[in-house]
Short mmCIF file of C-alpha atoms in Angstrom, two decimals:
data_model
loop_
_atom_site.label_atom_id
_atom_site.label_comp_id
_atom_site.label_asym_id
_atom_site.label_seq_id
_atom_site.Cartn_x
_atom_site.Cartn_y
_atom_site.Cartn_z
CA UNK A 267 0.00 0.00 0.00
CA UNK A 268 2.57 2.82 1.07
CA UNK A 269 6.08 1.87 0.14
CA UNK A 270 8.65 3.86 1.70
CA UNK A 271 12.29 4.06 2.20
CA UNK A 272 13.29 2.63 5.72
CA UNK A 273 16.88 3.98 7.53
CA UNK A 274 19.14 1.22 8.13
CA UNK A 275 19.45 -0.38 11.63
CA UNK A 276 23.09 0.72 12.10
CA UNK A 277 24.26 -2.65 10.30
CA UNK A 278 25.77 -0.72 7.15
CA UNK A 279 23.22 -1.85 5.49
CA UNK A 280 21.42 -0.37 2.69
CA UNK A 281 17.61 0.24 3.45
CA UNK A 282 15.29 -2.10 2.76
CA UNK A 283 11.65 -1.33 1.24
CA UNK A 284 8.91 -2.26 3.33
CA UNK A 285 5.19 -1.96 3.63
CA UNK A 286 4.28 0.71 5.76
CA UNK A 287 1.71 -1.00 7.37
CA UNK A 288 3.54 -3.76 7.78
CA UNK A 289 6.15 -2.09 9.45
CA UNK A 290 4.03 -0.66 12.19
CA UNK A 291 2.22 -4.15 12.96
CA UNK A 292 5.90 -6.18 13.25
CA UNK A 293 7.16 -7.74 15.91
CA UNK A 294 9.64 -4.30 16.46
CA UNK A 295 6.84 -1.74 16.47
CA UNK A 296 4.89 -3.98 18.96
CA UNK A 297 8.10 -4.00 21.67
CA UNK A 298 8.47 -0.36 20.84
CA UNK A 299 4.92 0.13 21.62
CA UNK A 300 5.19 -1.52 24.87
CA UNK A 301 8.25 0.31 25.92
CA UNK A 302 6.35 3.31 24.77
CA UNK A 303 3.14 2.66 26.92
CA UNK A 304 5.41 2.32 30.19
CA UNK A 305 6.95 5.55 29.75
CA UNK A 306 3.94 7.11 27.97
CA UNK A 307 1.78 6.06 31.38
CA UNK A 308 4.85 6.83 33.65
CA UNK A 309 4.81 10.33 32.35
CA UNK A 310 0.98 11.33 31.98
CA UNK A 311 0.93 10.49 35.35
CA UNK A 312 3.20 13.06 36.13
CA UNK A 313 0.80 15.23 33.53
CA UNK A 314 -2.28 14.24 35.02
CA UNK A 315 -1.11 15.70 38.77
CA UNK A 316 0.46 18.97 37.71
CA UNK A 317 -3.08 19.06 35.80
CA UNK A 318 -4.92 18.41 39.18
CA UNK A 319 -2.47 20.67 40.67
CA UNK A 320 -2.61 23.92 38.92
CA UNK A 321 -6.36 23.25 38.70
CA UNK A 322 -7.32 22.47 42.50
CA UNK A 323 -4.37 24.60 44.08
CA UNK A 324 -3.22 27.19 41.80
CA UNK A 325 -6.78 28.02 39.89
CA UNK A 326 -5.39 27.68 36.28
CA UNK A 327 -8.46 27.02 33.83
CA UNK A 328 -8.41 23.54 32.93
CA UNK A 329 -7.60 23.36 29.36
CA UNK A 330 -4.62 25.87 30.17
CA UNK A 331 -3.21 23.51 32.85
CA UNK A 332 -3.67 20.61 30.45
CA UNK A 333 -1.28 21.99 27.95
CA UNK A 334 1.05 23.33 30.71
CA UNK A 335 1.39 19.17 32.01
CA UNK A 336 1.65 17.89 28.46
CA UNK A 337 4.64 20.18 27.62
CA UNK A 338 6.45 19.11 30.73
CA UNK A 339 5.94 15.73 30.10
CA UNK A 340 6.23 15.46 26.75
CA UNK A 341 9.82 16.91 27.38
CA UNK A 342 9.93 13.80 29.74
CA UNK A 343 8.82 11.58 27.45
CA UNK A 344 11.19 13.06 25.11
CA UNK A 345 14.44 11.77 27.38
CA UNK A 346 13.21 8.31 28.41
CA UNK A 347 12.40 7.95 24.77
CA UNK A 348 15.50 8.37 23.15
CA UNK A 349 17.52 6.26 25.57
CA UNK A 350 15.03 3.45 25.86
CA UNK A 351 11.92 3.42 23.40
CA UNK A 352 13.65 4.31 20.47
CA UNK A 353 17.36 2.88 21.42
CA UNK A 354 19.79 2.89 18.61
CA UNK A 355 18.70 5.86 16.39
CA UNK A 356 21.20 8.08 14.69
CA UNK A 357 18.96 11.30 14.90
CA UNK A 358 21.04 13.87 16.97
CA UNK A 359 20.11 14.50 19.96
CA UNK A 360 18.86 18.26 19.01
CA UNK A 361 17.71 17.48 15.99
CA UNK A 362 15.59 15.10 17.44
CA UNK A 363 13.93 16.92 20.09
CA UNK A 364 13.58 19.67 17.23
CA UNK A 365 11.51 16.76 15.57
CA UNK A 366 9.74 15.38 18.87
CA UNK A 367 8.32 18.80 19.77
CA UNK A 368 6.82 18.77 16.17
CA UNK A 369 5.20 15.85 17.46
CA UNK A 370 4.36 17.38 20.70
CA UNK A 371 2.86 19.97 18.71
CA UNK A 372 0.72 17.70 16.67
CA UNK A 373 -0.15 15.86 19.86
CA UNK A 374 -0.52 18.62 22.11
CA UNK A 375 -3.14 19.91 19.46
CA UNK A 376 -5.04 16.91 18.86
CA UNK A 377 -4.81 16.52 22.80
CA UNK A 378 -6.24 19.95 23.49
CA UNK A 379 -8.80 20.22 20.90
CA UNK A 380 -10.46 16.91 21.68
CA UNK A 381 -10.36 17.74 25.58
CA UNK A 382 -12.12 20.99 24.66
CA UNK A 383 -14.36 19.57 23.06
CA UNK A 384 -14.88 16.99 25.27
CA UNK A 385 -15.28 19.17 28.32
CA UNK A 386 -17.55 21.51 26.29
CA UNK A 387 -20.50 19.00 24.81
CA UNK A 388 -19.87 16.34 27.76
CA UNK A 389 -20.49 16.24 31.69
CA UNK A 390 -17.57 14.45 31.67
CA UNK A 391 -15.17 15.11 34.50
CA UNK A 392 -12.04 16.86 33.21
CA UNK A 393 -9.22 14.22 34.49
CA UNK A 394 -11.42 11.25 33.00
CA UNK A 395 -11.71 13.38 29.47
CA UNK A 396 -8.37 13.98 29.46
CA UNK A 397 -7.53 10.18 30.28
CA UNK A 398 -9.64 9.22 27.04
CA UNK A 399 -7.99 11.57 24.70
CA UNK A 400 -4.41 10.74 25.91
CA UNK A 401 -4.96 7.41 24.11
CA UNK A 402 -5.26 8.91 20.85
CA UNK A 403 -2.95 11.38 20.77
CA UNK A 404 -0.69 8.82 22.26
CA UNK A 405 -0.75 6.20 19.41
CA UNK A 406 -0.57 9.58 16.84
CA UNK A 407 2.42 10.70 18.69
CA UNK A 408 4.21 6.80 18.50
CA UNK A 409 3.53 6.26 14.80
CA UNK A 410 5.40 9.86 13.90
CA UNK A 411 8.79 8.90 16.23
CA UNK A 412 8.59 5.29 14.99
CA UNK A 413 8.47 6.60 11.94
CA UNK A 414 9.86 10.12 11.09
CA UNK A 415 11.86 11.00 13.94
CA UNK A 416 13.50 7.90 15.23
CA UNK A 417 13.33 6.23 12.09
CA UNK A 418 13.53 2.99 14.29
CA UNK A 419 10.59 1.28 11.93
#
């Protein structure tokens, strides 16, 4: 369906063609993935109480303090990553985190604009809305490193 180029593993190489799709349901992306959802719940938990935080303590508006705990932990997310999700990639370290705030971006938007919307047409409670859009812009998030930014699939 999509054939793309894929960066070699660090084995000299040449890259192989692969099926995008695929790629993302191997074997690789699946331990990746699992790596990634430790860290990924590791650090929204650290999200989800500076949310509760600023909200209950500090009276910052919800969606505010929403994208004030996803930037911190995305930066989070951004270290345990590179030195365990995505081990072995040759993107430079700035570079990268050039590229992973990109995907922050992307994420942080699809995470604030369904949590808005969520908290404006639902009486759902803010901490289980944002719980329920983390998952989405979670898997968004994975499939750009694993792909773009890493280059690990």
């Amino acid at each position: 369906m999509f054939d793309v180029m894929v960066a070699p593993d660090g084995d000299g190489r040449a890259p192989a063609r692969s099926d995008l799709l695929s790629r993302l349901f191997s074997r690789k992306a699946a331990a990746m993935l699992v790596r990634n959802t430790i860290v990924s719940c590791f650090v929204f938990g650290v999200s989800i109480a500076m949310l509760w935080v600023l909200v209950e303590f500090f009276g910052v508006r919800q969606v505010v303090a929403a994208g004030i705990g996803f930037v911190a932990a995305n930066s989070l997310h951004y270290a345990l990553g590179r030195s365990w999700i995505f081990r072995g990639t040759d993107r430079a370290v700035a570079s990268g985190y050039v590229y992973f705030l990109a995907t922050g971006g992307l994420g942080l938007a699809v995470t604030m604009g369904l949590y808005a919307l969520l908290l404006h047409y639902t009486p759902i409670h803010y901490l289980v809305a944002r719980i329920l859009v983390s998952v989405i812009a979670g898997l968004v998030m994975f499939a750009f490193n694993a792909l773009l930014n890493f280059r690990r699939l």
